[in-house]
Short mmCIF file of C-alpha atoms in Angstrom, two decimals:
data_model
loop_
_atom_site.label_atom_id
_atom_site.label_comp_id
_atom_site.label_asym_id
_atom_site.label_seq_id
_atom_site.Cartn_x
_atom_site.Cartn_y
_atom_site.Cartn_z
CA UNK Y 1281 -42.32 -24.33 -88.61
CA UNK Y 1282 -41.00 -23.95 -85.06
CA UNK Y 1283 -41.19 -20.14 -85.38
CA UNK Y 1284 -44.81 -20.26 -86.47
CA UNK Y 1285 -45.73 -22.61 -83.64
CA UNK Y 1286 -43.86 -20.43 -81.13
CA UNK Y 1287 -45.70 -17.32 -82.39
CA UNK Y 1288 -49.06 -19.05 -82.06
CA UNK Y 1289 -48.27 -20.13 -78.51
CA UNK Y 1290 -47.20 -16.61 -77.55
CA UNK Y 1291 -50.34 -15.13 -79.10
CA UNK Y 1292 -52.57 -17.57 -77.27
CA UNK Y 1293 -50.77 -16.88 -74.02
CA UNK Y 1294 -51.21 -13.10 -74.43
CA UNK Y 1295 -54.87 -13.62 -75.32
CA UNK Y 1296 -55.43 -15.79 -72.27
CA UNK Y 1297 -53.70 -13.26 -70.03
CA UNK Y 1298 -55.85 -10.45 -71.45
CA UNK Y 1299 -58.99 -12.52 -70.89
CA UNK Y 1300 -57.97 -13.21 -67.29
CA UNK Y 1301 -57.38 -9.49 -66.74
CA UNK Y 1302 -60.78 -8.62 -68.19
CA UNK Y 1303 -62.60 -11.32 -66.21
CA UNK Y 1304 -60.85 -11.00 -62.87
CA UNK Y 1305 -59.25 -7.55 -63.00
CA UNK Y 1306 -62.46 -5.66 -63.92
CA UNK Y 1307 -64.81 -6.89 -61.22
CA UNK Y 1308 -67.20 -4.42 -59.58
CA UNK Y 1309 -66.53 -4.13 -55.88
CA UNK Y 1310 -68.04 -0.70 -55.24
CA UNK Y 1311 -71.07 1.09 -56.70
CA UNK Y 1312 -71.78 4.79 -56.10
CA UNK Y 1313 -75.49 5.57 -56.49
CA UNK Y 1314 -76.93 9.03 -57.20
CA UNK Y 1315 -80.54 10.14 -57.64
CA UNK Y 1316 -82.17 7.58 -55.35
CA UNK Y 1317 -84.88 8.48 -52.83
CA UNK Y 1318 -87.20 5.62 -51.90
CA UNK Y 1319 -84.65 2.84 -52.36
CA UNK Y 1320 -81.31 2.49 -50.61
CA UNK Y 1321 -77.99 2.53 -52.45
CA UNK Y 1322 -77.26 -0.99 -51.16
CA UNK Y 1323 -80.50 -2.41 -52.62
CA UNK Y 1324 -79.96 -0.70 -55.98
CA UNK Y 1325 -76.33 -1.86 -56.11
CA UNK Y 1326 -77.29 -5.43 -55.23
CA UNK Y 1327 -80.11 -5.59 -57.81
CA UNK Y 1328 -78.08 -4.07 -60.64
CA UNK Y 1329 -75.15 -6.50 -60.13
CA UNK Y 1330 -77.23 -9.61 -59.46
CA UNK Y 1331 -75.54 -11.74 -62.15
CA UNK Y 1332 -71.88 -12.60 -62.73
CA UNK Y 1333 -71.89 -10.88 -66.11
CA UNK Y 1334 -73.27 -7.67 -64.58
CA UNK Y 1335 -70.46 -7.74 -62.01
CA UNK Y 1336 -67.96 -7.07 -64.80
CA UNK Y 1337 -67.05 -3.39 -64.87
CA UNK Y 1338 -66.60 -3.18 -68.64
CA UNK Y 1339 -69.84 -4.98 -69.49
CA UNK Y 1340 -71.82 -3.04 -66.89
CA UNK Y 1341 -70.58 0.31 -68.19
CA UNK Y 1342 -71.31 -0.75 -71.76
CA UNK Y 1343 -74.86 -1.93 -70.98
CA UNK Y 1344 -75.78 1.29 -69.16
CA UNK Y 1345 -73.68 3.66 -71.27
CA UNK Y 1346 -76.87 5.68 -71.91
CA UNK Y 1347 -79.88 6.07 -69.63
CA UNK Y 1348 -81.91 2.87 -69.92
CA UNK Y 1349 -84.39 0.87 -67.88
CA UNK Y 1350 -83.16 -2.16 -65.96
CA UNK Y 1351 -85.09 -5.45 -65.80
CA UNK Y 1352 -83.10 -6.26 -62.65
CA UNK Y 1353 -84.50 -3.13 -60.95
CA UNK Y 1354 -88.03 -2.51 -62.35
CA UNK Y 1355 -88.57 0.32 -59.86
CA UNK Y 1356 -86.05 2.43 -61.82
CA UNK Y 1357 -87.03 4.15 -65.06
CA UNK Y 1358 -83.42 4.78 -66.09
CA UNK Y 1359 -79.85 3.83 -65.14
CA UNK Y 1360 -76.72 5.53 -66.49
CA UNK Y 1361 -73.27 4.17 -65.55
CA UNK Y 1362 -69.69 5.38 -65.78
CA UNK Y 1363 -66.41 3.67 -64.81
CA UNK Y 1364 -64.55 5.20 -61.88
CA UNK Y 1365 -61.83 2.53 -61.72
CA UNK Y 1366 -61.42 -1.11 -62.80
CA UNK Y 1367 -63.33 -2.13 -59.67
CA UNK Y 1368 -65.84 0.71 -59.16
CA UNK Y 1369 -68.67 2.36 -61.10
CA UNK Y 1370 -71.01 5.29 -60.56
CA UNK Y 1371 -74.69 5.03 -61.51
CA UNK Y 1372 -77.21 7.84 -61.80
CA UNK Y 1373 -80.75 6.52 -61.44
CA UNK Y 1374 -84.30 7.83 -61.84
CA UNK Y 1375 -86.94 6.11 -59.73
CA UNK Y 1376 -90.45 5.49 -60.99
CA UNK Y 1377 -92.84 8.26 -59.96
CA UNK Y 1378 -95.71 7.61 -57.56
CA UNK Y 1379 -98.92 9.39 -58.60
CA UNK Y 1380 -101.50 7.70 -56.37
CA UNK Y 1381 -102.30 5.01 -53.83
CA UNK Y 1382 -105.18 2.72 -53.02
CA UNK Y 1383 -105.71 0.73 -49.85
CA UNK Y 1384 -106.08 -3.05 -50.11
CA UNK Y 1385 -106.40 -5.21 -46.98
CA UNK Y 1386 -105.20 -2.33 -44.84
CA UNK Y 1387 -102.00 -1.78 -46.85
CA UNK Y 1388 -101.08 1.10 -49.15
CA UNK Y 1389 -100.60 0.17 -52.80
CA UNK Y 1390 -98.70 2.88 -54.70
CA UNK Y 1391 -98.81 3.07 -58.50
CA UNK Y 1392 -97.00 5.09 -61.19
CA UNK Y 1393 -98.27 7.05 -64.20
CA UNK Y 1394 -98.76 3.82 -66.18
CA UNK Y 1395 -100.77 2.16 -63.41
CA UNK Y 1396 -97.91 -0.19 -62.48
CA UNK Y 1397 -97.70 -1.11 -58.79
CA UNK Y 1398 -94.42 0.25 -57.40
CA UNK Y 1399 -94.83 -0.21 -53.65
CA UNK Y 1400 -97.01 -2.23 -51.26
CA UNK Y 1401 -96.35 -1.00 -47.76
CA UNK Y 1402 -97.81 0.13 -44.44
CA UNK Y 1403 -96.07 3.47 -44.96
CA UNK Y 1404 -98.10 6.56 -45.86
CA UNK Y 1405 -96.04 8.82 -48.09
CA UNK Y 1406 -96.86 12.51 -48.27
CA UNK Y 1407 -97.64 14.15 -51.59
CA UNK Y 1408 -99.42 11.09 -53.04
CA UNK Y 1409 -103.25 11.28 -53.26
CA UNK Y 1410 -105.41 8.48 -51.81
CA UNK Y 1411 -107.98 7.05 -54.25
CA UNK Y 1412 -111.17 5.46 -52.89
CA UNK Y 1413 -114.28 3.95 -54.45
CA UNK Y 1414 -112.28 1.97 -57.04
CA UNK Y 1415 -112.71 -1.81 -57.25
CA UNK Y 1416 -109.19 -3.26 -57.04
CA UNK Y 1417 -108.41 -6.98 -57.10
CA UNK Y 1418 -105.21 -8.49 -55.70
CA UNK Y 1419 -102.31 -6.21 -56.69
CA UNK Y 1420 -98.84 -7.59 -57.33
CA UNK Y 1421 -95.57 -5.68 -57.20
CA UNK Y 1422 -94.40 -4.32 -60.59
CA UNK Y 1423 -97.60 -5.50 -62.28
CA UNK Y 1424 -100.48 -3.44 -63.67
CA UNK Y 1425 -102.97 -2.41 -60.99
CA UNK Y 1426 -105.94 -4.81 -61.39
CA UNK Y 1427 -108.79 -2.29 -61.64
CA UNK Y 1428 -111.92 -4.00 -62.97
CA UNK Y 1429 -113.37 -0.92 -64.70
CA UNK Y 1430 -111.10 0.18 -67.57
CA UNK Y 1431 -112.72 3.61 -67.91
CA UNK Y 1432 -112.33 4.33 -64.18
CA UNK Y 1433 -108.72 3.13 -64.36
CA UNK Y 1434 -107.91 5.61 -67.13
CA UNK Y 1435 -109.64 8.45 -65.31
CA UNK Y 1436 -107.86 7.59 -62.06
CA UNK Y 1437 -104.46 7.84 -63.78
CA UNK Y 1438 -105.45 11.12 -65.42
CA UNK Y 1439 -106.77 12.92 -62.31
CA UNK Y 1440 -103.98 11.79 -59.97
CA UNK Y 1441 -101.29 12.84 -62.46
CA UNK Y 1442 -102.95 16.24 -62.90
CA UNK Y 1443 -103.06 16.76 -59.13
CA UNK Y 1444 -99.38 15.79 -58.78
CA UNK Y 1445 -98.37 18.12 -61.60
CA UNK Y 1446 -100.39 20.97 -60.07
CA UNK Y 1447 -98.88 20.28 -56.63
CA UNK Y 1448 -102.41 20.42 -55.22
CA UNK Y 1449 -102.84 17.10 -53.39
CA UNK Y 1450 -106.22 16.45 -51.74
CA UNK Y 1451 -106.90 14.30 -48.69
CA UNK Y 1452 -108.67 11.86 -51.00
CA UNK Y 1453 -110.05 11.31 -54.50
CA UNK Y 1454 -113.24 9.25 -54.48
CA UNK Y 1455 -115.29 7.72 -57.30
CA UNK Y 1456 -118.97 6.81 -57.15
CA UNK Y 1457 -120.64 4.00 -59.09
CA UNK Y 1458 -121.23 6.33 -62.07
CA UNK Y 1459 -117.61 7.49 -62.29
CA UNK Y 1460 -118.20 10.92 -60.73
CA UNK Y 1461 -115.17 12.27 -58.88
CA UNK Y 1462 -115.08 14.05 -55.53
CA UNK Y 1463 -112.01 15.66 -53.95
CA UNK Y 1464 -111.72 16.45 -50.25
CA UNK Y 1465 -109.48 19.18 -48.85
CA UNK Y 1466 -110.03 19.40 -45.10
CA UNK Y 1467 -113.54 20.78 -44.57
CA UNK Y 1468 -114.05 21.57 -48.28
CA UNK Y 1469 -115.62 19.02 -50.62
CA UNK Y 1470 -115.08 19.53 -54.36
CA UNK Y 1471 -117.42 17.78 -56.80
CA UNK Y 1472 -115.65 17.40 -60.15
CA UNK Y 1473 -118.21 15.19 -61.87
CA UNK Y 1474 -117.25 13.16 -64.94
CA UNK Y 1475 -113.95 12.95 -66.80
CA UNK Y 1476 -114.54 16.15 -68.78
CA UNK Y 1477 -112.44 19.35 -68.85
CA UNK Y 1478 -110.29 17.99 -66.01
CA UNK Y 1479 -107.35 20.26 -66.79
CA UNK Y 1480 -109.60 23.32 -66.77
CA UNK Y 1481 -111.32 22.25 -63.56
CA UNK Y 1482 -108.07 21.66 -61.67
CA UNK Y 1483 -106.51 24.92 -62.92
CA UNK Y 1484 -109.54 26.89 -61.70
CA UNK Y 1485 -109.73 24.96 -58.43
CA UNK Y 1486 -106.14 25.96 -57.63
CA UNK Y 1487 -107.12 29.63 -58.05
CA UNK Y 1488 -110.43 29.46 -56.19
CA UNK Y 1489 -109.50 27.27 -53.22
CA UNK Y 1490 -107.59 29.95 -51.21
CA UNK Y 1491 -110.83 31.97 -51.04
CA UNK Y 1492 -112.77 29.14 -49.37
CA UNK Y 1493 -110.06 27.09 -47.63
CA UNK Y 1494 -111.04 28.31 -44.14
CA UNK Y 1495 -114.72 27.53 -44.62
CA UNK Y 1496 -116.86 24.38 -44.58
CA UNK Y 1497 -118.96 23.43 -47.56
CA UNK Y 1498 -119.16 22.00 -51.07
CA UNK Y 1499 -117.69 23.48 -54.26
CA UNK Y 1500 -119.65 22.28 -57.28
CA UNK Y 1501 -117.61 22.12 -60.51
CA UNK Y 1502 -119.53 19.32 -62.22
CA UNK Y 1503 -120.71 21.48 -65.13
CA UNK Y 1504 -117.64 23.72 -65.42
CA UNK Y 1505 -116.05 24.05 -68.87
CA UNK Y 1506 -113.96 27.20 -68.38
CA UNK Y 1507 -116.17 29.44 -70.52
CA UNK Y 1508 -118.88 31.58 -68.92
CA UNK Y 1509 -119.78 28.82 -66.47
CA UNK Y 1510 -120.38 29.66 -62.85
CA UNK Y 1511 -118.99 27.63 -59.96
CA UNK Y 1512 -121.18 27.48 -56.86
CA UNK Y 1513 -119.96 27.12 -53.31
CA UNK Y 1514 -122.56 25.94 -50.80
CA UNK Y 1515 -121.36 26.69 -47.31
CA UNK Y 1516 -122.51 24.61 -44.37
CA UNK Y 1517 -123.62 26.84 -41.49
CA UNK Y 1518 -122.80 25.41 -38.09
CA UNK Y 1519 -125.68 24.96 -35.67
CA UNK Y 1520 -125.86 27.09 -32.56
CA UNK Y 1521 -128.26 27.66 -29.68
CA UNK Y 1522 -129.96 30.56 -31.48
CA UNK Y 1523 -130.11 29.11 -35.01
CA UNK Y 1524 -131.15 25.79 -36.42
CA UNK Y 1525 -128.29 25.67 -38.93
CA UNK Y 1526 -128.48 25.33 -42.70
CA UNK Y 1527 -126.74 26.09 -45.98
CA UNK Y 1528 -125.89 29.32 -47.74
CA UNK Y 1529 -124.79 29.44 -51.34
CA UNK Y 1530 -122.73 31.78 -53.46
CA UNK Y 1531 -121.51 31.84 -57.03
CA UNK Y 1532 -117.84 32.03 -57.93
CA UNK Y 1533 -116.28 32.46 -61.36
CA UNK Y 1534 -113.35 30.44 -62.65
CA UNK Y 1535 -110.22 32.15 -63.95
CA UNK Y 1536 -110.98 31.01 -67.50
CA UNK Y 1537 -114.56 32.30 -67.48
CA UNK Y 1538 -116.06 35.72 -68.20
CA UNK Y 1539 -115.46 37.76 -65.04
CA UNK Y 1540 -117.43 40.80 -66.19
CA UNK Y 1541 -120.63 39.48 -64.60
CA UNK Y 1542 -119.44 37.73 -61.43
CA UNK Y 1543 -116.60 38.62 -59.10
CA UNK Y 1544 -114.09 35.75 -58.64
CA UNK Y 1545 -113.74 36.68 -54.97
CA UNK Y 1546 -116.06 35.09 -52.40
CA UNK Y 1547 -118.66 37.79 -51.69
CA UNK Y 1548 -121.72 37.02 -49.53
CA UNK Y 1549 -125.23 36.73 -50.96
CA UNK Y 1550 -126.57 39.25 -48.45
CA UNK Y 1551 -124.23 42.00 -49.58
CA UNK Y 1552 -124.89 41.23 -53.24
CA UNK Y 1553 -128.63 41.45 -52.67
CA UNK Y 1554 -128.37 44.80 -50.88
CA UNK Y 1555 -126.30 46.28 -53.66
CA UNK Y 1556 -128.70 45.12 -56.34
CA UNK Y 1557 -131.76 46.46 -54.45
CA UNK Y 1558 -130.14 49.87 -54.05
CA UNK Y 1559 -129.28 50.07 -57.73
CA UNK Y 1560 -132.84 49.10 -58.70
CA UNK Y 1561 -134.31 51.82 -56.47
CA UNK Y 1562 -131.97 54.47 -57.87
CA UNK Y 1563 -132.86 53.45 -61.40
CA UNK Y 1564 -136.59 53.73 -60.68
CA UNK Y 1565 -136.24 57.19 -59.06
CA UNK Y 1566 -134.07 58.66 -61.78
CA UNK Y 1567 -135.63 57.25 -64.95
CA UNK Y 1568 -139.00 58.55 -66.24
CA UNK Y 1569 -141.29 56.16 -68.10
CA UNK Y 1570 -140.06 57.13 -71.53
CA UNK Y 1571 -136.42 56.77 -70.63
CA UNK Y 1572 -137.07 53.39 -69.02
CA UNK Y 1573 -138.74 52.15 -72.21
CA UNK Y 1574 -135.82 53.32 -74.33
CA UNK Y 1575 -133.35 51.59 -72.04
CA UNK Y 1576 -135.39 48.39 -72.09
CA UNK Y 1577 -135.52 48.43 -75.87
CA UNK Y 1578 -131.82 49.16 -76.13
CA UNK Y 1579 -130.89 46.46 -73.61
CA UNK Y 1580 -133.05 43.86 -75.32
CA UNK Y 1581 -131.64 44.52 -78.79
CA UNK Y 1582 -128.04 45.11 -77.78
CA UNK Y 1583 -127.85 42.34 -75.20
CA UNK Y 1584 -129.51 39.86 -77.54
CA UNK Y 1585 -126.96 40.57 -80.26
CA UNK Y 1586 -124.08 40.31 -77.79
CA UNK Y 1587 -125.34 37.03 -76.39
CA UNK Y 1588 -125.83 35.51 -79.84
CA UNK Y 1589 -122.37 36.60 -80.91
CA UNK Y 1590 -120.88 35.36 -77.66
CA UNK Y 1591 -122.59 31.96 -77.95
CA UNK Y 1592 -121.28 31.54 -81.51
CA UNK Y 1593 -117.76 32.38 -80.38
CA UNK Y 1594 -118.01 29.95 -77.48
CA UNK Y 1595 -119.17 27.18 -79.80
CA UNK Y 1596 -116.24 27.86 -82.11
CA UNK Y 1597 -113.84 27.81 -79.17
CA UNK Y 1598 -115.30 24.56 -77.82
CA UNK Y 1599 -115.04 22.92 -81.23
CA UNK Y 1600 -111.43 24.05 -81.63
CA UNK Y 1601 -110.51 22.85 -78.17
CA UNK Y 1602 -112.06 19.39 -78.64
CA UNK Y 1603 -110.25 18.91 -81.96
CA UNK Y 1604 -106.81 19.66 -80.53
CA UNK Y 1605 -107.00 18.41 -76.96
CA UNK Y 1606 -106.65 14.71 -77.83
CA UNK Y 1607 -107.78 11.69 -75.86
CA UNK Y 1608 -106.14 9.11 -73.59
CA UNK Y 1609 -104.80 5.91 -75.16
CA UNK Y 1610 -102.28 3.21 -74.20
CA UNK Y 1611 -99.39 2.40 -76.54
CA UNK Y 1612 -97.82 -1.08 -77.00
CA UNK Y 1613 -95.35 -0.37 -74.16
CA UNK Y 1614 -98.17 0.27 -71.70
CA UNK Y 1615 -97.54 4.03 -71.63
CA UNK Y 1616 -100.64 6.21 -71.35
CA UNK Y 1617 -100.77 9.10 -73.85
CA UNK Y 1618 -103.06 12.04 -73.04
CA UNK Y 1619 -102.86 13.68 -76.48
CA UNK Y 1620 -103.85 10.91 -78.90
CA UNK Y 1621 -105.72 12.05 -81.98
CA UNK Y 1622 -106.18 11.06 -85.62
CA UNK Y 1623 -104.20 12.66 -88.45
CA UNK Y 1624 -104.18 11.31 -92.01
CA UNK Y 1625 -105.68 8.00 -90.88
CA UNK Y 1626 -103.07 7.45 -88.15
CA UNK Y 1627 -103.20 7.79 -84.36
CA UNK Y 1628 -100.53 10.33 -83.38
CA UNK Y 1629 -99.48 12.37 -80.35
CA UNK Y 1630 -99.39 16.17 -80.02
CA UNK Y 1631 -96.09 16.27 -81.93
CA UNK Y 1632 -97.53 14.26 -84.83
CA UNK Y 1633 -95.56 11.10 -83.98
CA UNK Y 1634 -97.44 7.79 -84.52
CA UNK Y 1635 -98.40 6.02 -81.28
CA UNK Y 1636 -97.30 2.37 -81.42
CA UNK Y 1637 -100.09 -0.16 -81.02
CA UNK Y 1638 -102.89 2.33 -81.73
CA UNK Y 1639 -105.03 2.07 -84.86
CA UNK Y 1640 -108.16 3.58 -86.40
CA UNK Y 1641 -111.08 1.15 -86.75
CA UNK Y 1642 -113.67 1.05 -89.54
CA UNK Y 1643 -115.93 3.46 -87.62
CA UNK Y 1644 -113.23 6.12 -87.25
CA UNK Y 1645 -112.63 5.35 -83.56
CA UNK Y 1646 -109.23 4.94 -81.90
CA UNK Y 1647 -108.32 1.40 -80.82
CA UNK Y 1648 -105.36 1.39 -78.41
CA UNK Y 1649 -102.90 -1.39 -77.54
CA UNK Y 1650 -105.19 -2.62 -74.73
CA UNK Y 1651 -108.10 -3.02 -77.20
CA UNK Y 1652 -109.92 -0.04 -75.76
CA UNK Y 1653 -112.09 1.62 -78.41
CA UNK Y 1654 -112.22 5.39 -77.84
CA UNK Y 1655 -114.36 8.04 -79.52
CA UNK Y 1656 -111.78 10.62 -80.76
CA UNK Y 1657 -114.31 13.46 -80.43
CA UNK Y 1658 -115.34 12.85 -76.81
CA UNK Y 1659 -112.58 10.67 -75.36
CA UNK Y 1660 -115.20 8.23 -74.05
CA UNK Y 1661 -115.05 4.47 -74.46
CA UNK Y 1662 -117.29 3.06 -77.19
CA UNK Y 1663 -119.49 0.33 -75.77
#
């Protein structure tokens, strides 16, 4: 009996000693931080070890053994930890991205791709587009940006993320009361119009802008779809003592459009007119009446067939694009998906994975986790 009691006492003593070693011997005293930019290593270290349990090296390393978000530091999208010694750890962090900012009461409110407020500061950070014309309430840190118009909110997230991804940041992105978007790059104003073909518009804008960057005027892309649609640039002519001033316009062609009819480079209207007049005169001098009639007949028949065939092809392409592009929808985690579409009665992403919180209503529309009802064919909200 004495042996059993002695063994139990020894076991309990060893267990207590081990517990004391774990509790007091593995206490974090130093944190090495990698991957931070906006936030200091001291702030990240302090926030991540804010509780007594998180100060334990073994528990901390176990909790962040794989990249995971931290409720103690909501400005980080992932934290991954490794033990360096019983009293030190190394963490590799990824900060939330900033895709846009609005100004409220003279301060800059920065938000991420999910519309969550990440910073409220007097600082103006480069590479983040300013959004104006959006009705914002009273924003709170790490909360969803309180934009009153849901449709405008979705479009704002879409356009700012596209601009960030394209590394083509304007001076500002403004919305009017109808939801039309206007970008401003120095002396160039770009009218994008509604939330349609945004990816195509931005891709073509990136290609066209170098041709007009040194000029003053308005680039109209409101009706651009990327297929045989002209883009017009209306240049503002500065007033001088000899002229009253005015506007001159020219037509550009996007990189996705048919360039056989219009040169993508910025040629002047005067030169184009001179060239066309000269060609018309040469054609009149060289062609007798009979030959002109034959050419007219041939052009009418041939061109008509080509245009009909081309229009049918364009319609097929438009239909194919709309069916595969997908629409924007929020999942149950508040993440905005840009590729939501319906397959086999389910709302899925581009990879065919179901999007949590999204369903198909009785009318065949997509209902996302925020109760937005979206037309899957047009991507517009159903009133």
